[in-house]
Short mmCIF file of C-alpha atoms in Angstrom, two decimals:
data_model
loop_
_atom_site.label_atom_id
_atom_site.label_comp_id
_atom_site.label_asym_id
_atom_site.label_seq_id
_atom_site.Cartn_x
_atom_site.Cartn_y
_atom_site.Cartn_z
CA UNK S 4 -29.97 24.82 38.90
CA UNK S 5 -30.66 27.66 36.19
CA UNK S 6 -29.22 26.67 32.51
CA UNK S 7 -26.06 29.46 33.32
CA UNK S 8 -25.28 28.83 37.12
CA UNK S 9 -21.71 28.86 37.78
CA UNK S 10 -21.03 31.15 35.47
CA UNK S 11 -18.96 34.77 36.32
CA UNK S 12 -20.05 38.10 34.92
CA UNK S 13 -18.92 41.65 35.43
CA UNK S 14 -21.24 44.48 34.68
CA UNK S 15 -19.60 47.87 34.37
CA UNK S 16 -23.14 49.30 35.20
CA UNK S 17 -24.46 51.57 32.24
CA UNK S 18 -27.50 52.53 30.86
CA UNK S 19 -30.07 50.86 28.74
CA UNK S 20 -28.45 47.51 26.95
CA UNK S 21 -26.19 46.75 29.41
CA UNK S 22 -28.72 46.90 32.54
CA UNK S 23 -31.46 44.68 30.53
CA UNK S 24 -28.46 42.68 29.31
CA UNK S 25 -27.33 42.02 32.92
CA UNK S 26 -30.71 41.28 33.94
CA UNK S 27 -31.27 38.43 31.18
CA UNK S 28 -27.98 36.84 32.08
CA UNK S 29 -28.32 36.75 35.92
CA UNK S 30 -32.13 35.72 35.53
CA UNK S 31 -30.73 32.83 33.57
CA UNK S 32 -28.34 31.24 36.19
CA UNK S 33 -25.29 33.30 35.95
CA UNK S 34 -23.48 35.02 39.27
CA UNK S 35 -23.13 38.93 37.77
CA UNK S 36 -21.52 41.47 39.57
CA UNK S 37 -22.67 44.97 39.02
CA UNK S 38 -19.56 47.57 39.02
CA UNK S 39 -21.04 51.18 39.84
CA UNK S 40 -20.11 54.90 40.11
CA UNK S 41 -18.61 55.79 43.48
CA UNK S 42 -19.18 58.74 45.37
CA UNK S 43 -15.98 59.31 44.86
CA UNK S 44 -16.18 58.91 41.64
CA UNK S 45 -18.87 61.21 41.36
CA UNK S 46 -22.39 59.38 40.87
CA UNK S 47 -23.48 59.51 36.96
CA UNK S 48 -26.84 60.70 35.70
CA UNK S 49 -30.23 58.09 35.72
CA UNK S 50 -27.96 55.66 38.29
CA UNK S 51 -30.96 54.28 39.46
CA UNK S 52 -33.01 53.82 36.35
CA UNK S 53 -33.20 50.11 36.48
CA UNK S 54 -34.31 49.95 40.14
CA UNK S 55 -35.76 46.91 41.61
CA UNK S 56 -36.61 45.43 37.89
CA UNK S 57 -33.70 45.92 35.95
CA UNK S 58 -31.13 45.51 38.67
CA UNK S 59 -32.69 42.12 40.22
CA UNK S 60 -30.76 39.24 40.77
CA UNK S 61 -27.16 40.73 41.24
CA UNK S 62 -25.41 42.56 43.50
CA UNK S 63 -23.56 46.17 43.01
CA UNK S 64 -19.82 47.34 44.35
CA UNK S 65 -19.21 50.37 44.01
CA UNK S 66 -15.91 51.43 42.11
CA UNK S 67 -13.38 54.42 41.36
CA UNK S 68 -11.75 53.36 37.86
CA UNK S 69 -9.56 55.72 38.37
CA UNK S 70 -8.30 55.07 41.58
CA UNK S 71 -5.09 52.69 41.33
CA UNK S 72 -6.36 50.47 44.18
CA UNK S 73 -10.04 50.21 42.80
CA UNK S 74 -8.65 49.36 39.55
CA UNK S 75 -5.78 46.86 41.43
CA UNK S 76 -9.01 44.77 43.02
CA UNK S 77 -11.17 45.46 39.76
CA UNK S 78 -8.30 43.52 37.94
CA UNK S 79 -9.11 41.10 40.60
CA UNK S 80 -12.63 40.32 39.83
CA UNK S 81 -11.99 39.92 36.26
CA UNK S 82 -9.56 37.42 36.24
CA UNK S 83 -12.02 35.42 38.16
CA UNK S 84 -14.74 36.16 35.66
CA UNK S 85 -16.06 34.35 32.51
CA UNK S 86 -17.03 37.56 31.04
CA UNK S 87 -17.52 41.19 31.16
CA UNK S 88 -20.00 43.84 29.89
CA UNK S 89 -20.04 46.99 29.13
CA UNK S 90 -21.29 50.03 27.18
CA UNK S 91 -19.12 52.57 27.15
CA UNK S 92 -18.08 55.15 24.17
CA UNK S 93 -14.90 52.83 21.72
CA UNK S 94 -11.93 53.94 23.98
CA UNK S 95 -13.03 54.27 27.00
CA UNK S 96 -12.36 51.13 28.94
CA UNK S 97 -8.67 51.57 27.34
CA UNK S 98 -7.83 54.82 28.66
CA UNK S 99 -8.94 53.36 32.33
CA UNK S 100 -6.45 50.57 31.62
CA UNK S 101 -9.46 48.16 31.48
CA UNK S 102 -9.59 46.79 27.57
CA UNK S 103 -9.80 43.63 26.50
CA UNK S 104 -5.95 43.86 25.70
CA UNK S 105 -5.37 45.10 29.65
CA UNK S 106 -7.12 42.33 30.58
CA UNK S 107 -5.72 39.27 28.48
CA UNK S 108 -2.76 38.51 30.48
CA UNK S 109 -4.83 38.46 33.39
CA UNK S 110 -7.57 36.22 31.69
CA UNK S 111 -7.10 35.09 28.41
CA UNK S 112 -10.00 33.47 28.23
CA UNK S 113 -12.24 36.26 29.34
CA UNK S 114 -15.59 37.09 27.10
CA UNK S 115 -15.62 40.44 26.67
CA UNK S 116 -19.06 42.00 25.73
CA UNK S 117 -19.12 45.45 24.49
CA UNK S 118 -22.44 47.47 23.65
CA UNK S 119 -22.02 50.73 21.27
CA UNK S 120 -24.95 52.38 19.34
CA UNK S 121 -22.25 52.63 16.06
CA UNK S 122 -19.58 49.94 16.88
CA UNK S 123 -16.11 50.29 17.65
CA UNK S 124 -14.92 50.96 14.57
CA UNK S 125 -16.31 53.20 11.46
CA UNK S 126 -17.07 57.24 10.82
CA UNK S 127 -19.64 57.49 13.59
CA UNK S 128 -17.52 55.53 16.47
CA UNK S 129 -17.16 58.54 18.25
CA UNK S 130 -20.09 60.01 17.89
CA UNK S 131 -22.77 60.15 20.69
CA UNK S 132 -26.52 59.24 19.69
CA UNK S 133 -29.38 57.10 21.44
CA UNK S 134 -31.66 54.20 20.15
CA UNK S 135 -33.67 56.55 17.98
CA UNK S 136 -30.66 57.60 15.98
CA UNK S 137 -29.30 53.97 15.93
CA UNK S 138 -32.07 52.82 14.25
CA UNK S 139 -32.84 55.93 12.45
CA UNK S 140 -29.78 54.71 10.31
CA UNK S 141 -31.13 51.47 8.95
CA UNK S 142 -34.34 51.66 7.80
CA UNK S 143 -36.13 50.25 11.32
CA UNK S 144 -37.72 53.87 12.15
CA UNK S 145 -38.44 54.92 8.51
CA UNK S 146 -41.01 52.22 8.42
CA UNK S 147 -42.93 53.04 11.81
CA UNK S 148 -45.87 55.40 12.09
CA UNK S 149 -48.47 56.82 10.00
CA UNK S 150 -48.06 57.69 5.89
CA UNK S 151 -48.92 61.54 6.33
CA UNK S 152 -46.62 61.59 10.11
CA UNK S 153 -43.34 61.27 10.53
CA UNK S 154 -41.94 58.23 11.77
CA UNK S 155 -43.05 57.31 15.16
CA UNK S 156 -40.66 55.82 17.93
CA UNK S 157 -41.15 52.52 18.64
CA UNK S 158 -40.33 52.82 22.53
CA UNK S 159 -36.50 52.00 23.12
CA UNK S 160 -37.40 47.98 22.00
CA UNK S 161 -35.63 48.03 18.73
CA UNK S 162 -32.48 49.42 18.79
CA UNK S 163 -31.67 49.67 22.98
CA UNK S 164 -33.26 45.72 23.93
CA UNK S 165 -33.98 44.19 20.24
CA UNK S 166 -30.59 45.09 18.60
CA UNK S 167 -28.19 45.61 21.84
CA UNK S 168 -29.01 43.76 24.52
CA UNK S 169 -30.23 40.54 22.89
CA UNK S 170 -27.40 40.16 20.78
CA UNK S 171 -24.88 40.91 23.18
CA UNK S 172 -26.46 38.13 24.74
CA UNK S 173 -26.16 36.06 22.35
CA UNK S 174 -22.78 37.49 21.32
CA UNK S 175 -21.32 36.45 24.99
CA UNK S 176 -22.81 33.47 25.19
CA UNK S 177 -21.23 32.27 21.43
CA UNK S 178 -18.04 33.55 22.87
CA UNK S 179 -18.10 31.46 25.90
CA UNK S 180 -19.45 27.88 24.26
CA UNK S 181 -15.73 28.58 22.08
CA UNK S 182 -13.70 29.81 25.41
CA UNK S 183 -15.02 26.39 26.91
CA UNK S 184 -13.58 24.48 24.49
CA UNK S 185 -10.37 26.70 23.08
CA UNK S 186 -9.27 28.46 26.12
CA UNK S 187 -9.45 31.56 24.32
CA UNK S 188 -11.73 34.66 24.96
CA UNK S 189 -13.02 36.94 22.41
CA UNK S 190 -14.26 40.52 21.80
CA UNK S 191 -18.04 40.70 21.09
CA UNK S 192 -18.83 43.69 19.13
CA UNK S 193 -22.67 44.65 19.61
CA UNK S 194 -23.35 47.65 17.74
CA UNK S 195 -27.33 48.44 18.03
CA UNK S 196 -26.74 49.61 14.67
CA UNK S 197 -25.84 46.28 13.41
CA UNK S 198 -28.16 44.54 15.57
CA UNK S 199 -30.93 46.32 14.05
CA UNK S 200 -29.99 46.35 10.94
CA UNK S 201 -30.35 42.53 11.98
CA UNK S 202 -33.69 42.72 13.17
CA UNK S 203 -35.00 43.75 9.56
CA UNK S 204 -33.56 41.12 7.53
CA UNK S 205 -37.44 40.05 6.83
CA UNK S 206 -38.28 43.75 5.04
CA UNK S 207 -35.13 43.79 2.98
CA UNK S 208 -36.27 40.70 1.96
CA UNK S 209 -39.31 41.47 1.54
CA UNK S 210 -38.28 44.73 -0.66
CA UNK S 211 -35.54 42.60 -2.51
CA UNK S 212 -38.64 40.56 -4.06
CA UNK S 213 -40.61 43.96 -4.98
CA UNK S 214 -43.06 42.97 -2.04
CA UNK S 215 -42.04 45.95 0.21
CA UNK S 216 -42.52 49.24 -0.49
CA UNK S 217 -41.07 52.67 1.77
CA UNK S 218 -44.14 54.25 1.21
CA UNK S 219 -45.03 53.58 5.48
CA UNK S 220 -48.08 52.44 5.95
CA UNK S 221 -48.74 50.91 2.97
CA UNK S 222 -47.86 47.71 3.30
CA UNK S 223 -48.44 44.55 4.83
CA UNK S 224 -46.92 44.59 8.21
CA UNK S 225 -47.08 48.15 8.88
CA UNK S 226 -50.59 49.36 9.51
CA UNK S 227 -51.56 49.16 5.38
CA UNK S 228 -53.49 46.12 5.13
CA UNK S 229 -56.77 46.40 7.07
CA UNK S 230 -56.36 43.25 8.73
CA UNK S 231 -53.19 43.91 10.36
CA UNK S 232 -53.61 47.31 12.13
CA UNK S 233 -55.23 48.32 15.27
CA UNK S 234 -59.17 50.07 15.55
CA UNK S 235 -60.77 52.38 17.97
CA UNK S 236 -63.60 50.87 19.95
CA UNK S 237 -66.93 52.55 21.37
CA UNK S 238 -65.35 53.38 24.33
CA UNK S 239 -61.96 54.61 23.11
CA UNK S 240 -59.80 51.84 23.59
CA UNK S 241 -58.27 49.87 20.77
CA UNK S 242 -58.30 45.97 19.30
CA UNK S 243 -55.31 44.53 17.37
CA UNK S 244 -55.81 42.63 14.57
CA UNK S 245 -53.58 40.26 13.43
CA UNK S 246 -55.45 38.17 10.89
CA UNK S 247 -53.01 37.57 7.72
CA UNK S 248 -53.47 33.97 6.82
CA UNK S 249 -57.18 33.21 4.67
CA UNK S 250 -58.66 30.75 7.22
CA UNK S 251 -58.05 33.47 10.43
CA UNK S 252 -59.27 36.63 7.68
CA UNK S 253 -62.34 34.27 7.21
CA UNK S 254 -63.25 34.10 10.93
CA UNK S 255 -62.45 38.00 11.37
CA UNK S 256 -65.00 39.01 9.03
CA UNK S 257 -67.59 36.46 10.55
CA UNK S 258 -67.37 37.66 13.68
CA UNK S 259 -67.85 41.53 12.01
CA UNK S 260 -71.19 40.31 10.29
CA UNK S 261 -69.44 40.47 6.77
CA UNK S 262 -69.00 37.86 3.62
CA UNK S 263 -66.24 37.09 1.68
CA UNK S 264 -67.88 38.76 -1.07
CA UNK S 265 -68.26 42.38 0.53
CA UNK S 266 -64.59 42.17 1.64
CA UNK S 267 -61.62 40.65 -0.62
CA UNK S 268 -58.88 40.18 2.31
CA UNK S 269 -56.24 41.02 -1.22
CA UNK S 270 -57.91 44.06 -3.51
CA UNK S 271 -55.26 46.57 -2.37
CA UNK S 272 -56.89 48.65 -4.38
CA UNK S 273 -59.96 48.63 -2.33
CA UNK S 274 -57.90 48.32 1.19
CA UNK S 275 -58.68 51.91 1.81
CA UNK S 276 -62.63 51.61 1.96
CA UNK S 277 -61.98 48.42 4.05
CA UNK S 278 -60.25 50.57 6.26
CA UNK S 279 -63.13 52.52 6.64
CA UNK S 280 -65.66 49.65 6.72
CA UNK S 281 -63.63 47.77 9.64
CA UNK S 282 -63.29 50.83 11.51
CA UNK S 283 -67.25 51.66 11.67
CA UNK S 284 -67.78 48.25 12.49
CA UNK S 285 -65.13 48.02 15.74
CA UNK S 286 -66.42 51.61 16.67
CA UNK S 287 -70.16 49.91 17.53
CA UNK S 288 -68.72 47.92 20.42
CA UNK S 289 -66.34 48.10 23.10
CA UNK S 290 -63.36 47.19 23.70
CA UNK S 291 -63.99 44.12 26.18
CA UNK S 292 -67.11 43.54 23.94
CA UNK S 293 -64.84 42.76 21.33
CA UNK S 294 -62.46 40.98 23.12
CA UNK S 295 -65.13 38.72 24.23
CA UNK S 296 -67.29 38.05 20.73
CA UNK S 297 -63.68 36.96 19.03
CA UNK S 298 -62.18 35.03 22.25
CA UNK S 299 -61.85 31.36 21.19
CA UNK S 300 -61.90 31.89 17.56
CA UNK S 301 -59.16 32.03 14.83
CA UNK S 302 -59.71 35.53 14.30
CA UNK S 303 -56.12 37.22 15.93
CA UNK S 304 -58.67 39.67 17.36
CA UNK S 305 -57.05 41.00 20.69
CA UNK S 306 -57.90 43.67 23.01
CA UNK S 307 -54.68 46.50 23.60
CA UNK S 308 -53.90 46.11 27.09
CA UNK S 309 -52.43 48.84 29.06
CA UNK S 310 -49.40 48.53 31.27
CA UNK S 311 -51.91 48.45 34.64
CA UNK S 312 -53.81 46.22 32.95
CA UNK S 313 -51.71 44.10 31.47
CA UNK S 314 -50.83 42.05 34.51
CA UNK S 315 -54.61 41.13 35.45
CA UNK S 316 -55.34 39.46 31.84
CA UNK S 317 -56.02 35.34 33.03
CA UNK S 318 -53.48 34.24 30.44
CA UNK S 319 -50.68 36.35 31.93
CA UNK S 320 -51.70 35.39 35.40
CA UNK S 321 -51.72 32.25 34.57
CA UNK S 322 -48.12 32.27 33.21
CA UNK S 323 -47.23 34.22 35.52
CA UNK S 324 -45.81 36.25 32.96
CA UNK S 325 -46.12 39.83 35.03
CA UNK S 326 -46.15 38.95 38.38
CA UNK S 327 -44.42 40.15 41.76
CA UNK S 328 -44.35 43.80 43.91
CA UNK S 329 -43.49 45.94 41.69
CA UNK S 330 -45.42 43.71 39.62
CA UNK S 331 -42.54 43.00 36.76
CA UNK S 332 -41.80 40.84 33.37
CA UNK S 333 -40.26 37.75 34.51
CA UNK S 334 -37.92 35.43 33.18
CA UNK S 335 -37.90 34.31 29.32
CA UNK S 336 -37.65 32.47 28.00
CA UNK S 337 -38.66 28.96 29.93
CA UNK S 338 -37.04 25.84 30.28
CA UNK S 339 -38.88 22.50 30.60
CA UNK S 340 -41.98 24.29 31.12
CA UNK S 341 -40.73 25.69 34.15
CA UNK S 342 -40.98 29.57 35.29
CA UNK S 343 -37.78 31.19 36.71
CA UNK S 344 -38.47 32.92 39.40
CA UNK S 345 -37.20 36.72 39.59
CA UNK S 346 -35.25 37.24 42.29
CA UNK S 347 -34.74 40.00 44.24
CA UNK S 348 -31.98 42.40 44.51
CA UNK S 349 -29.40 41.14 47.08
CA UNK S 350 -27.20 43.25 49.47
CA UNK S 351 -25.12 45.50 48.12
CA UNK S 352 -20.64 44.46 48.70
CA UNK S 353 -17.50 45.73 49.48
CA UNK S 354 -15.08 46.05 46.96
CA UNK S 355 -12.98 43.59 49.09
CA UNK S 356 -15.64 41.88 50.07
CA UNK S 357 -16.75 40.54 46.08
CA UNK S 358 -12.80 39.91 45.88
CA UNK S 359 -12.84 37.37 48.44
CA UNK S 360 -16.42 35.87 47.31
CA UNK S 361 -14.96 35.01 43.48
CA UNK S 362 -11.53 34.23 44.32
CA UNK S 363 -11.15 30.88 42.95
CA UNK S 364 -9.19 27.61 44.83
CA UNK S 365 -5.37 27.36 43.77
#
């Protein structure tokens, strides 16, 4: 048994949030049922994106909203269901007779999950955009990157996965602890906006107490301090460096050949030589060279793995942590010590078919 077995959840398939969302939820237990694009519907741009990784453990029907009989058997599925998700523009679902409203009488105690990179309400509602605007808007992107560059995408992790996904997650599974107990659904609201507005509640923080500045790259967490940024080895690969507390600062400059005395871990004023001094010192050595003088020690020395190589590194085999063909992420996070398994991506049904498979007794 996985922690959410027995649960029901449709996935109006989308890009992005919704896929990983899906993903995390049927990993976990939970029976979802992926809604695509027909080709009658016509079949929508990047369909496939998720392949084999993103679209594990669930199965896909493929759907015409707009066809009365789809919808008829669509209507179906969701009063069976627990909860739905879905990231369409504010609107949409409701002109396809689909809202949460359409669906109430049907279910009123269905979860219903929406994704939107500016919510379903405010200015911007309407307006299309992807992660890099979302988090363009709250401060998460103006702190990435270099102090002489302009602001450097952090992959699609903050505002798409961090500030969707994860707290639509989260969102749903709220929503469903109270359906449990009140017989009453709810409307989830995941704006990546929001959500990663979310994610930097440490920096406002952080700035509310004058100990964050916007100047990037000048500050503790953001490549400013020289012992929390990454360095350029002998052989062109990189080292990340971690070490913030004293005690692990004290072992990082031990294992460079340095004292205390030739480098103050908090002169800011003298952070910029450091800088220098640290990066002379990693570019003697390689990478694995590195990786190998500071293994075992307190240092937070680490060597940057690539994506092929990621998978081969003993602690990830040993966790299994990227495993499989394609190799892939698996399941997080862990319960009892045990590993979930990924699991595959099963057959593909008939409209009629999933109808029959979720129609509860009585």
């Amino acid at each position: 048994m996985k922690p959410l077995s027995g649960l029901r959840i449709i996935e109006f398939d989308g890009l992005g949030p919704v896929t990983f969302a899906g993903m995390m939820l049927a990993d976990l237990g939970a029976d979802v049922l992926r809604l695509t694009r027909s080709a009658a519907a016509g079949t929508g741009a990047f369909s496939e994106v998720g392949g084999e990784i993103l679209h594990r453990g669930r199965s896909a029907v493929s759907v015409n909203l707009k066809d009365p009989a789809d919808h008829v058997r669509v209507m179906d599925l969701i009063g069976a269901a627990d909860a739905v998700i879905e990231g369409f523009r504010p609107g949409v679902m409701e002109r396809l007779g689909l809202g949460p409203d359409d669906c109430a009488p049907a279910n009123p105690r269905l979860v219903y999950g929406r994704i939107t990179g500016w919510g379903q309400t405010g200015p911007m509602a309407q307006q299309v955009g992807h992660d890099l605007n979302y988090i363009a808007l709250t401060g998460a992107l103006h702190a990435t990157g270099e102090p002489d560059r302009p602001p450097r995408p952090p992959l699609n992790l903050v505002g798409d996965y961090g500030g969707g996904a994860m707290l639509v997650v989260v969102g749903v599974l709220a929503a469903l602890l109270e359906a449990k107990a009140t017989g009453r659904g709810r409307v989830v609201d995941a704006a990546m906006t929001d959500g990663s507005a979310l994610l930097m509640s440490l920096f406002y923080a952080l700035q509310a107490r004058g100990l964050w500045s916007d100047t990037r790259g000048g500050n503790l967490l953001d490549g400013g301090a020289p012992f929390y940024r990454c360095y350029t080895c002998a052989d062109g690969r990189f080292v990340a460096v971690g070490a913030l507390e004293p005690q692990f600062y004290a072992a990082l400059i031990a294992g460079l050949g340095l004292t205390a005395d030739e480098a103050p871990q908090y002169d800011m004023a003298g952070w910029p030589e450091l800088h220098a001094r640290f990066e002379s010192l990693f570019a003697t050595r390689n990478r694995d060279d590195w990786a190998a003088r500071f293994a075992g020690t307190d240092a937070c020395v680490t060597p940057v793995l690539s994506l092929a190589e990621a998978p081969g590194h003993p602690h990830n085999m040993a966790r299994g942590t990227l495993a499989g063909t394609p190799v892939q992420p698996g399941p997080a996070p862990r319960f009892d010590g045990g590993i979930i398994a990924p699991t595959g991506r099963p057959d593909d049904l008939s409209l009629d078919g999933a109808v029959a498979a979720w129609r509860r007794p009585g």
